[in-house]
Amino acid sequence: AGWAYLEAGMPDAAKDHFERAASLAPDHFGGHRGLGALAMRDGNPEAAEGHLRRAYELEPDHPGVAADLAAVYVDAGHPEQAVPLAEHAAARAPRRPEFLFSLAEVYLAADDFDAAREAAEQGRARARGDDDFAGAADELRARAALLEIDARMAGVLDGAACDEVAALRAEADAALA
């Protein structure tokens, strides 16, 4: 119910649900993950890290939890902590291209351009073979990731390249909405 509230644009109701879930079932990862997602959304990386670290301790094989925690570490400027988590997420969900795109972004943050390109291209290939996935959005995410990798490798991530990457990501988000 918490995720449905969040998707419906009702973050306060989502927070109430996740807090209740974490209180009633403190040894279940769900409430902690939800609170972590809300903290990320609200720009509170310390709270996000705490909740997501607890969720990961409780459910280390959940790829979404690992990917969320990796994103927190990248945002905090610690891609070296994010890499093993993102690799774990991609390995745990081999049929889900979005985890390869997340892995590409983590590698990019760690300045491992070759690994970033490989992960983005694998995600693109996997998305093209997945009829259940939003192919148009995935194609846009792949193009954005590959463009950013190329620009950073060339040392020319200038305003125009940033604008093009941002536009592709916005278009992908809109296609998923």
Short mmCIF file of N, CA and C in Angstrom, two decimals:
data_model
loop_
_atom_site.label_atom_id
_atom_site.label_comp_id
_atom_site.label_asym_id
_atom_site.label_seq_id
_atom_site.Cartn_x
_atom_site.Cartn_y
_atom_site.Cartn_z
N ALA A 1 0.82 -1.19 0.00
CA ALA A 1 0.00 0.00 0.00
C ALA A 1 0.87 1.26 0.00
N GLY A 2 2.02 1.23 0.69
CA GLY A 2 2.89 2.40 0.75
C GLY A 2 3.37 2.83 -0.61
N TRP A 3 3.75 1.86 -1.45
CA TRP A 3 4.24 2.19 -2.80
C TRP A 3 3.11 2.75 -3.65
N ALA A 4 1.90 2.23 -3.47
CA ALA A 4 0.75 2.74 -4.22
C ALA A 4 0.47 4.19 -3.82
N TYR A 5 0.56 4.48 -2.52
CA TYR A 5 0.38 5.86 -2.07
C TYR A 5 1.44 6.76 -2.70
N LEU A 6 2.67 6.29 -2.73
CA LEU A 6 3.75 7.09 -3.29
C LEU A 6 3.52 7.36 -4.77
N GLU A 7 3.13 6.32 -5.50
CA GLU A 7 2.86 6.49 -6.94
C GLU A 7 1.67 7.39 -7.20
N ALA A 8 0.74 7.42 -6.25
CA ALA A 8 -0.45 8.26 -6.40
C ALA A 8 -0.19 9.70 -5.97
N GLY A 9 1.05 10.00 -5.61
CA GLY A 9 1.39 11.36 -5.20
C GLY A 9 0.95 11.69 -3.79
N MET A 10 0.90 10.68 -2.94
CA MET A 10 0.49 10.88 -1.55
C MET A 10 1.64 10.47 -0.61
N PRO A 11 2.73 11.25 -0.60
CA PRO A 11 3.91 10.84 0.17
C PRO A 11 3.66 10.76 1.68
N ASP A 12 2.77 11.61 2.22
CA ASP A 12 2.51 11.55 3.66
C ASP A 12 1.84 10.24 4.04
N ALA A 13 0.88 9.80 3.23
CA ALA A 13 0.22 8.52 3.48
C ALA A 13 1.22 7.38 3.32
N ALA A 14 2.10 7.49 2.33
CA ALA A 14 3.13 6.46 2.12
C ALA A 14 4.05 6.39 3.34
N LYS A 15 4.46 7.55 3.82
CA LYS A 15 5.35 7.59 4.99
C LYS A 15 4.67 6.96 6.20
N ASP A 16 3.41 7.30 6.42
CA ASP A 16 2.67 6.69 7.54
C ASP A 16 2.65 5.18 7.41
N HIS A 17 2.39 4.68 6.20
CA HIS A 17 2.34 3.23 5.98
C HIS A 17 3.70 2.60 6.23
N PHE A 18 4.76 3.17 5.68
CA PHE A 18 6.09 2.59 5.85
C PHE A 18 6.54 2.65 7.31
N GLU A 19 6.23 3.74 8.00
CA GLU A 19 6.59 3.83 9.42
C GLU A 19 5.85 2.76 10.24
N ARG A 20 4.57 2.56 9.94
CA ARG A 20 3.80 1.52 10.62
C ARG A 20 4.38 0.15 10.33
N ALA A 21 4.72 -0.07 9.07
CA ALA A 21 5.28 -1.38 8.67
C ALA A 21 6.61 -1.63 9.38
N ALA A 22 7.47 -0.62 9.45
CA ALA A 22 8.77 -0.78 10.11
C ALA A 22 8.59 -0.98 11.61
N SER A 23 7.57 -0.37 12.18
CA SER A 23 7.31 -0.50 13.61
C SER A 23 6.72 -1.87 13.94
N LEU A 24 5.78 -2.32 13.12
CA LEU A 24 5.11 -3.60 13.39
C LEU A 24 5.96 -4.80 13.00
N ALA A 25 6.81 -4.63 12.00
CA ALA A 25 7.66 -5.73 11.53
C ALA A 25 9.08 -5.21 11.34
N PRO A 26 9.78 -4.90 12.43
CA PRO A 26 11.11 -4.30 12.31
C PRO A 26 12.14 -5.22 11.66
N ASP A 27 11.86 -6.51 11.61
CA ASP A 27 12.79 -7.45 10.99
C ASP A 27 12.41 -7.79 9.55
N HIS A 28 11.51 -7.00 8.96
CA HIS A 28 11.16 -7.15 7.55
C HIS A 28 11.68 -5.92 6.82
N PHE A 29 12.24 -6.14 5.65
CA PHE A 29 12.91 -5.06 4.93
C PHE A 29 11.97 -4.03 4.33
N GLY A 30 10.72 -4.36 4.08
CA GLY A 30 9.83 -3.52 3.31
C GLY A 30 9.64 -2.11 3.83
N GLY A 31 9.33 -1.98 5.11
CA GLY A 31 9.12 -0.65 5.68
C GLY A 31 10.39 0.19 5.63
N HIS A 32 11.52 -0.45 5.91
CA HIS A 32 12.80 0.26 5.88
C HIS A 32 13.14 0.72 4.46
N ARG A 33 12.87 -0.14 3.48
CA ARG A 33 13.15 0.25 2.09
C ARG A 33 12.27 1.44 1.68
N GLY A 34 11.00 1.36 2.04
CA GLY A 34 10.09 2.45 1.71
C GLY A 34 10.50 3.77 2.34
N LEU A 35 10.90 3.72 3.63
CA LEU A 35 11.36 4.93 4.30
C LEU A 35 12.65 5.45 3.66
N GLY A 36 13.50 4.54 3.22
CA GLY A 36 14.72 4.95 2.52
C GLY A 36 14.41 5.63 1.20
N ALA A 37 13.45 5.07 0.46
CA ALA A 37 13.06 5.67 -0.82
C ALA A 37 12.49 7.08 -0.61
N LEU A 38 11.67 7.22 0.41
CA LEU A 38 11.11 8.55 0.71
C LEU A 38 12.20 9.53 1.11
N ALA A 39 13.15 9.07 1.92
CA ALA A 39 14.25 9.95 2.33
C ALA A 39 15.09 10.37 1.13
N MET A 40 15.32 9.43 0.19
CA MET A 40 16.06 9.78 -1.04
C MET A 40 15.29 10.84 -1.81
N ARG A 41 14.00 10.63 -1.96
CA ARG A 41 13.14 11.54 -2.70
C ARG A 41 13.14 12.93 -2.07
N ASP A 42 13.20 12.97 -0.74
CA ASP A 42 13.14 14.23 -0.01
C ASP A 42 14.51 14.88 0.18
N GLY A 43 15.56 14.27 -0.39
CA GLY A 43 16.90 14.86 -0.30
C GLY A 43 17.55 14.71 1.06
N ASN A 44 17.27 13.61 1.74
CA ASN A 44 17.86 13.35 3.05
C ASN A 44 18.72 12.09 2.96
N PRO A 45 19.95 12.23 2.44
CA PRO A 45 20.76 11.04 2.19
C PRO A 45 21.17 10.29 3.45
N GLU A 46 21.34 10.98 4.57
CA GLU A 46 21.72 10.28 5.80
C GLU A 46 20.62 9.33 6.25
N ALA A 47 19.38 9.82 6.25
CA ALA A 47 18.26 8.97 6.63
C ALA A 47 18.07 7.84 5.62
N ALA A 48 18.22 8.17 4.34
CA ALA A 48 18.08 7.15 3.29
C ALA A 48 19.09 6.04 3.50
N GLU A 49 20.34 6.43 3.75
CA GLU A 49 21.38 5.42 3.94
C GLU A 49 21.06 4.52 5.13
N GLY A 50 20.63 5.12 6.23
CA GLY A 50 20.31 4.32 7.42
C GLY A 50 19.20 3.32 7.17
N HIS A 51 18.12 3.79 6.57
CA HIS A 51 16.98 2.89 6.30
C HIS A 51 17.36 1.81 5.28
N LEU A 52 18.06 2.22 4.22
CA LEU A 52 18.39 1.26 3.18
C LEU A 52 19.47 0.28 3.64
N ARG A 53 20.38 0.73 4.47
CA ARG A 53 21.37 -0.20 5.01
C ARG A 53 20.67 -1.27 5.86
N ARG A 54 19.68 -0.83 6.67
CA ARG A 54 18.91 -1.79 7.48
C ARG A 54 18.13 -2.75 6.57
N ALA A 55 17.51 -2.22 5.53
CA ALA A 55 16.77 -3.08 4.59
C ALA A 55 17.71 -4.09 3.94
N TYR A 56 18.91 -3.64 3.59
CA TYR A 56 19.89 -4.53 2.95
C TYR A 56 20.37 -5.61 3.93
N GLU A 57 20.56 -5.24 5.19
CA GLU A 57 20.95 -6.24 6.20
C GLU A 57 19.88 -7.32 6.34
N LEU A 58 18.62 -6.91 6.24
CA LEU A 58 17.51 -7.85 6.39
C LEU A 58 17.25 -8.67 5.14
N GLU A 59 17.52 -8.10 3.98
CA GLU A 59 17.22 -8.79 2.71
C GLU A 59 18.33 -8.51 1.70
N PRO A 60 19.51 -9.09 1.92
CA PRO A 60 20.66 -8.78 1.06
C PRO A 60 20.53 -9.28 -0.37
N ASP A 61 19.61 -10.19 -0.63
CA ASP A 61 19.47 -10.71 -1.99
C ASP A 61 18.43 -9.97 -2.81
N HIS A 62 17.81 -8.93 -2.26
CA HIS A 62 16.80 -8.17 -3.00
C HIS A 62 17.53 -7.16 -3.90
N PRO A 63 17.43 -7.31 -5.21
CA PRO A 63 18.19 -6.42 -6.10
C PRO A 63 17.79 -4.96 -5.99
N GLY A 64 16.52 -4.69 -5.74
CA GLY A 64 16.09 -3.30 -5.63
C GLY A 64 16.69 -2.60 -4.42
N VAL A 65 16.78 -3.32 -3.32
CA VAL A 65 17.38 -2.74 -2.11
C VAL A 65 18.86 -2.44 -2.36
N ALA A 66 19.56 -3.39 -2.97
CA ALA A 66 20.99 -3.19 -3.25
C ALA A 66 21.18 -2.01 -4.21
N ALA A 67 20.35 -1.92 -5.24
CA ALA A 67 20.47 -0.81 -6.20
C ALA A 67 20.15 0.53 -5.55
N ASP A 68 19.14 0.56 -4.69
CA ASP A 68 18.79 1.80 -4.00
C ASP A 68 19.93 2.27 -3.10
N LEU A 69 20.52 1.33 -2.36
CA LEU A 69 21.63 1.70 -1.47
C LEU A 69 22.84 2.15 -2.29
N ALA A 70 23.07 1.51 -3.43
CA ALA A 70 24.16 1.94 -4.32
C ALA A 70 23.93 3.38 -4.78
N ALA A 71 22.70 3.72 -5.13
CA ALA A 71 22.39 5.08 -5.58
C ALA A 71 22.67 6.11 -4.48
N VAL A 72 22.38 5.74 -3.23
CA VAL A 72 22.66 6.64 -2.12
C VAL A 72 24.17 6.89 -2.01
N TYR A 73 24.95 5.82 -2.15
CA TYR A 73 26.41 5.98 -2.05
C TYR A 73 26.97 6.82 -3.20
N VAL A 74 26.43 6.65 -4.40
CA VAL A 74 26.87 7.48 -5.53
C VAL A 74 26.54 8.94 -5.25
N ASP A 75 25.31 9.19 -4.82
CA ASP A 75 24.91 10.58 -4.53
C ASP A 75 25.77 11.20 -3.43
N ALA A 76 26.25 10.37 -2.51
CA ALA A 76 27.09 10.86 -1.41
C ALA A 76 28.55 10.99 -1.82
N GLY A 77 28.87 10.64 -3.08
CA GLY A 77 30.24 10.75 -3.56
C GLY A 77 31.13 9.57 -3.20
N HIS A 78 30.51 8.41 -2.97
CA HIS A 78 31.26 7.20 -2.61
C HIS A 78 30.97 6.07 -3.59
N PRO A 79 31.32 6.26 -4.86
CA PRO A 79 31.01 5.20 -5.84
C PRO A 79 31.73 3.89 -5.54
N GLU A 80 32.88 3.95 -4.84
CA GLU A 80 33.59 2.71 -4.53
C GLU A 80 32.74 1.81 -3.62
N GLN A 81 31.87 2.39 -2.80
CA GLN A 81 30.97 1.59 -1.97
C GLN A 81 29.77 1.11 -2.79
N ALA A 82 29.44 1.85 -3.83
CA ALA A 82 28.27 1.53 -4.64
C ALA A 82 28.53 0.39 -5.62
N VAL A 83 29.75 0.27 -6.12
CA VAL A 83 30.04 -0.70 -7.18
C VAL A 83 29.64 -2.12 -6.79
N PRO A 84 30.10 -2.66 -5.64
CA PRO A 84 29.73 -4.05 -5.33
C PRO A 84 28.21 -4.24 -5.15
N LEU A 85 27.54 -3.22 -4.64
CA LEU A 85 26.09 -3.32 -4.47
C LEU A 85 25.38 -3.35 -5.82
N ALA A 86 25.79 -2.48 -6.73
CA ALA A 86 25.18 -2.43 -8.06
C ALA A 86 25.48 -3.70 -8.85
N GLU A 87 26.70 -4.22 -8.70
CA GLU A 87 27.04 -5.49 -9.36
C GLU A 87 26.18 -6.63 -8.80
N HIS A 88 25.99 -6.61 -7.50
CA HIS A 88 25.16 -7.63 -6.85
C HIS A 88 23.71 -7.55 -7.35
N ALA A 89 23.17 -6.33 -7.45
CA ALA A 89 21.80 -6.15 -7.93
C ALA A 89 21.65 -6.70 -9.35
N ALA A 90 22.60 -6.36 -10.23
CA ALA A 90 22.52 -6.83 -11.62
C ALA A 90 22.65 -8.34 -11.70
N ALA A 91 23.49 -8.92 -10.85
CA ALA A 91 23.66 -10.38 -10.85
C ALA A 91 22.43 -11.10 -10.30
N ARG A 92 21.75 -10.50 -9.32
CA ARG A 92 20.57 -11.12 -8.70
C ARG A 92 19.36 -11.06 -9.61
N ALA A 93 19.33 -10.12 -10.55
CA ALA A 93 18.18 -9.97 -11.44
C ALA A 93 18.66 -9.95 -12.89
N PRO A 94 19.15 -11.09 -13.37
CA PRO A 94 19.79 -11.11 -14.69
C PRO A 94 18.87 -10.78 -15.86
N ARG A 95 17.58 -10.85 -15.69
CA ARG A 95 16.66 -10.56 -16.78
C ARG A 95 16.13 -9.12 -16.75
N ARG A 96 16.55 -8.33 -15.78
CA ARG A 96 16.01 -6.97 -15.61
C ARG A 96 17.03 -5.92 -16.06
N PRO A 97 16.81 -5.33 -17.22
CA PRO A 97 17.77 -4.37 -17.78
C PRO A 97 17.97 -3.13 -16.94
N GLU A 98 16.98 -2.72 -16.16
CA GLU A 98 17.14 -1.49 -15.39
C GLU A 98 18.28 -1.58 -14.39
N PHE A 99 18.60 -2.80 -13.93
CA PHE A 99 19.72 -2.93 -12.99
C PHE A 99 21.06 -2.81 -13.71
N LEU A 100 21.09 -3.16 -14.98
CA LEU A 100 22.31 -2.94 -15.76
C LEU A 100 22.51 -1.46 -16.04
N PHE A 101 21.43 -0.73 -16.27
CA PHE A 101 21.55 0.72 -16.47
C PHE A 101 22.02 1.38 -15.18
N SER A 102 21.50 0.93 -14.05
CA SER A 102 21.96 1.47 -12.77
C SER A 102 23.44 1.15 -12.56
N LEU A 103 23.84 -0.06 -12.92
CA LEU A 103 25.24 -0.46 -12.80
C LEU A 103 26.11 0.43 -13.69
N ALA A 104 25.64 0.72 -14.90
CA ALA A 104 26.40 1.60 -15.80
C ALA A 104 26.59 2.98 -15.17
N GLU A 105 25.56 3.49 -14.53
CA GLU A 105 25.66 4.80 -13.89
C GLU A 105 26.65 4.77 -12.72
N VAL A 106 26.67 3.67 -11.98
CA VAL A 106 27.61 3.54 -10.87
C VAL A 106 29.04 3.47 -11.39
N TYR A 107 29.26 2.65 -12.42
CA TYR A 107 30.60 2.59 -13.02
C TYR A 107 31.04 3.95 -13.54
N LEU A 108 30.10 4.67 -14.14
CA LEU A 108 30.42 6.00 -14.65
C LEU A 108 30.84 6.92 -13.51
N ALA A 109 30.12 6.85 -12.39
CA ALA A 109 30.49 7.67 -11.23
C ALA A 109 31.87 7.29 -10.70
N ALA A 110 32.25 6.03 -10.88
CA ALA A 110 33.56 5.54 -10.43
C ALA A 110 34.63 5.73 -11.49
N ASP A 111 34.29 6.41 -12.59
CA ASP A 111 35.20 6.68 -13.70
C ASP A 111 35.73 5.42 -14.37
N ASP A 112 34.94 4.34 -14.35
CA ASP A 112 35.29 3.11 -15.07
C ASP A 112 34.46 3.10 -16.35
N PHE A 113 34.95 3.83 -17.35
CA PHE A 113 34.19 4.06 -18.57
C PHE A 113 33.95 2.79 -19.37
N ASP A 114 34.95 1.92 -19.44
CA ASP A 114 34.79 0.68 -20.20
C ASP A 114 33.69 -0.19 -19.59
N ALA A 115 33.71 -0.34 -18.27
CA ALA A 115 32.69 -1.14 -17.60
C ALA A 115 31.32 -0.48 -17.73
N ALA A 116 31.28 0.86 -17.68
CA ALA A 116 30.01 1.58 -17.81
C ALA A 116 29.41 1.33 -19.20
N ARG A 117 30.24 1.43 -20.22
CA ARG A 117 29.74 1.19 -21.58
C ARG A 117 29.25 -0.24 -21.74
N GLU A 118 30.01 -1.19 -21.23
CA GLU A 118 29.62 -2.60 -21.35
C GLU A 118 28.28 -2.85 -20.65
N ALA A 119 28.11 -2.33 -19.43
CA ALA A 119 26.85 -2.53 -18.70
C ALA A 119 25.69 -1.87 -19.43
N ALA A 120 25.89 -0.65 -19.95
CA ALA A 120 24.82 0.04 -20.68
C ALA A 120 24.44 -0.72 -21.94
N GLU A 121 25.43 -1.23 -22.66
CA GLU A 121 25.12 -1.98 -23.88
C GLU A 121 24.45 -3.31 -23.56
N GLN A 122 24.85 -3.96 -22.49
CA GLN A 122 24.17 -5.20 -22.08
C GLN A 122 22.72 -4.90 -21.70
N GLY A 123 22.52 -3.80 -20.98
CA GLY A 123 21.15 -3.42 -20.61
C GLY A 123 20.30 -3.13 -21.83
N ARG A 124 20.89 -2.45 -22.79
CA ARG A 124 20.17 -2.13 -24.03
C ARG A 124 19.79 -3.42 -24.77
N ALA A 125 20.72 -4.34 -24.88
CA ALA A 125 20.44 -5.61 -25.57
C ALA A 125 19.38 -6.41 -24.82
N ARG A 126 19.46 -6.43 -23.51
CA ARG A 126 18.49 -7.18 -22.72
C ARG A 126 17.11 -6.55 -22.82
N ALA A 127 17.04 -5.22 -22.83
CA ALA A 127 15.75 -4.53 -22.92
C ALA A 127 15.08 -4.79 -24.26
N ARG A 128 15.88 -4.87 -25.31
CA ARG A 128 15.31 -5.12 -26.64
C ARG A 128 14.69 -6.50 -26.73
N GLY A 129 15.17 -7.43 -25.92
CA GLY A 129 14.62 -8.78 -25.94
C GLY A 129 13.53 -9.01 -24.91
N ASP A 130 13.10 -7.97 -24.20
CA ASP A 130 12.14 -8.11 -23.11
C ASP A 130 10.84 -7.42 -23.49
N ASP A 131 9.84 -8.22 -23.90
CA ASP A 131 8.56 -7.65 -24.31
C ASP A 131 7.79 -7.03 -23.16
N ASP A 132 8.10 -7.44 -21.93
CA ASP A 132 7.37 -6.93 -20.77
C ASP A 132 7.93 -5.60 -20.26
N PHE A 133 9.04 -5.18 -20.80
CA PHE A 133 9.67 -3.97 -20.30
C PHE A 133 9.33 -2.80 -21.21
N ALA A 134 9.34 -1.61 -20.66
CA ALA A 134 9.04 -0.40 -21.43
C ALA A 134 10.21 -0.11 -22.37
N GLY A 135 10.19 -0.71 -23.54
CA GLY A 135 11.31 -0.64 -24.47
C GLY A 135 11.70 0.76 -24.89
N ALA A 136 10.74 1.62 -25.13
CA ALA A 136 11.07 2.98 -25.56
C ALA A 136 11.84 3.72 -24.47
N ALA A 137 11.36 3.60 -23.25
CA ALA A 137 12.03 4.27 -22.14
C ALA A 137 13.42 3.70 -21.94
N ASP A 138 13.54 2.40 -22.07
CA ASP A 138 14.83 1.75 -21.89
C ASP A 138 15.82 2.17 -22.97
N GLU A 139 15.33 2.28 -24.19
CA GLU A 139 16.20 2.73 -25.29
C GLU A 139 16.71 4.14 -25.00
N LEU A 140 15.84 4.98 -24.50
CA LEU A 140 16.25 6.35 -24.18
C LEU A 140 17.27 6.36 -23.05
N ARG A 141 17.05 5.53 -22.02
CA ARG A 141 18.02 5.45 -20.92
C ARG A 141 19.37 4.97 -21.43
N ALA A 142 19.34 3.99 -22.32
CA ALA A 142 20.59 3.47 -22.88
C ALA A 142 21.31 4.55 -23.66
N ARG A 143 20.58 5.28 -24.49
CA ARG A 143 21.20 6.35 -25.27
C ARG A 143 21.78 7.43 -24.37
N ALA A 144 21.04 7.77 -23.30
CA ALA A 144 21.55 8.78 -22.37
C ALA A 144 22.82 8.30 -21.68
N ALA A 145 22.82 7.05 -21.24
CA ALA A 145 24.00 6.51 -20.56
C ALA A 145 25.19 6.46 -21.50
N LEU A 146 24.98 5.98 -22.72
CA LEU A 146 26.09 5.88 -23.67
C LEU A 146 26.61 7.25 -24.07
N LEU A 147 25.72 8.21 -24.25
CA LEU A 147 26.13 9.57 -24.58
C LEU A 147 26.98 10.16 -23.45
N GLU A 148 26.52 9.98 -22.22
CA GLU A 148 27.27 10.52 -21.09
C GLU A 148 28.63 9.85 -20.96
N ILE A 149 28.69 8.54 -21.18
CA ILE A 149 29.96 7.82 -21.12
C ILE A 149 30.92 8.37 -22.18
N ASP A 150 30.43 8.51 -23.41
CA ASP A 150 31.27 9.03 -24.49
C ASP A 150 31.76 10.44 -24.18
N ALA A 151 30.88 11.29 -23.68
CA ALA A 151 31.25 12.67 -23.39
C ALA A 151 32.28 12.74 -22.27
N ARG A 152 32.09 11.94 -21.24
CA ARG A 152 33.05 11.98 -20.13
C ARG A 152 34.39 11.39 -20.53
N MET A 153 34.36 10.36 -21.39
CA MET A 153 35.62 9.78 -21.86
C MET A 153 36.40 10.80 -22.68
N ALA A 154 35.69 11.59 -23.46
CA ALA A 154 36.34 12.60 -24.28
C ALA A 154 36.68 13.86 -23.49
N GLY A 155 36.21 13.90 -22.25
CA GLY A 155 36.47 15.07 -21.41
C GLY A 155 35.70 16.29 -21.85
N VAL A 156 34.56 16.08 -22.51
CA VAL A 156 33.79 17.21 -23.03
C VAL A 156 32.34 17.17 -22.55
N LEU A 157 32.15 16.89 -21.28
CA LEU A 157 30.78 16.90 -20.77
C LEU A 157 30.40 18.36 -20.52
N ASP A 158 30.21 19.06 -21.65
CA ASP A 158 29.90 20.48 -21.59
C ASP A 158 28.40 20.69 -21.45
N GLY A 159 27.99 21.92 -21.50
CA GLY A 159 26.57 22.25 -21.34
C GLY A 159 25.68 21.57 -22.35
N ALA A 160 26.10 21.52 -23.61
CA ALA A 160 25.27 20.91 -24.65
C ALA A 160 25.10 19.42 -24.40
N ALA A 161 26.18 18.74 -24.05
CA ALA A 161 26.10 17.30 -23.79
C ALA A 161 25.24 17.05 -22.56
N CYS A 162 25.41 17.86 -21.51
CA CYS A 162 24.59 17.72 -20.30
C CYS A 162 23.11 17.91 -20.63
N ASP A 163 22.81 18.92 -21.46
CA ASP A 163 21.43 19.17 -21.85
C ASP A 163 20.85 18.00 -22.63
N GLU A 164 21.66 17.41 -23.52
CA GLU A 164 21.17 16.28 -24.31
C GLU A 164 20.93 15.06 -23.43
N VAL A 165 21.82 14.80 -22.49
CA VAL A 165 21.64 13.68 -21.55
C VAL A 165 20.39 13.92 -20.72
N ALA A 166 20.23 15.12 -20.19
CA ALA A 166 19.05 15.45 -19.37
C ALA A 166 17.77 15.30 -20.17
N ALA A 167 17.78 15.73 -21.42
CA ALA A 167 16.58 15.61 -22.26
C ALA A 167 16.22 14.15 -22.51
N LEU A 168 17.22 13.32 -22.78
CA LEU A 168 16.95 11.90 -23.00
C LEU A 168 16.40 11.25 -21.73
N ARG A 169 16.97 11.59 -20.58
CA ARG A 169 16.48 11.02 -19.32
C ARG A 169 15.06 11.49 -19.02
N ALA A 170 14.77 12.75 -19.28
CA ALA A 170 13.41 13.27 -19.06
C ALA A 170 12.42 12.56 -19.98
N GLU A 171 12.81 12.33 -21.23
CA GLU A 171 11.94 11.63 -22.17
C GLU A 171 11.71 10.20 -21.72
N ALA A 172 12.75 9.54 -21.18
CA ALA A 172 12.59 8.18 -20.66
C ALA A 172 11.64 8.17 -19.47
N ASP A 173 11.79 9.13 -18.57
CA ASP A 173 10.90 9.22 -17.41
C ASP A 173 9.45 9.42 -17.85
N ALA A 174 9.25 10.28 -18.86
CA ALA A 174 7.91 10.53 -19.36
C ALA A 174 7.31 9.28 -20.01
N ALA A 175 8.15 8.50 -20.69
CA ALA A 175 7.65 7.28 -21.33
C ALA A 175 7.25 6.24 -20.29
N LEU A 176 7.89 6.27 -19.12
CA LEU A 176 7.54 5.33 -18.06
C LEU A 176 6.32 5.77 -17.27
N ALA A 177 5.99 7.06 -17.33
CA ALA A 177 4.87 7.60 -16.53
C ALA A 177 3.53 7.20 -17.10
#
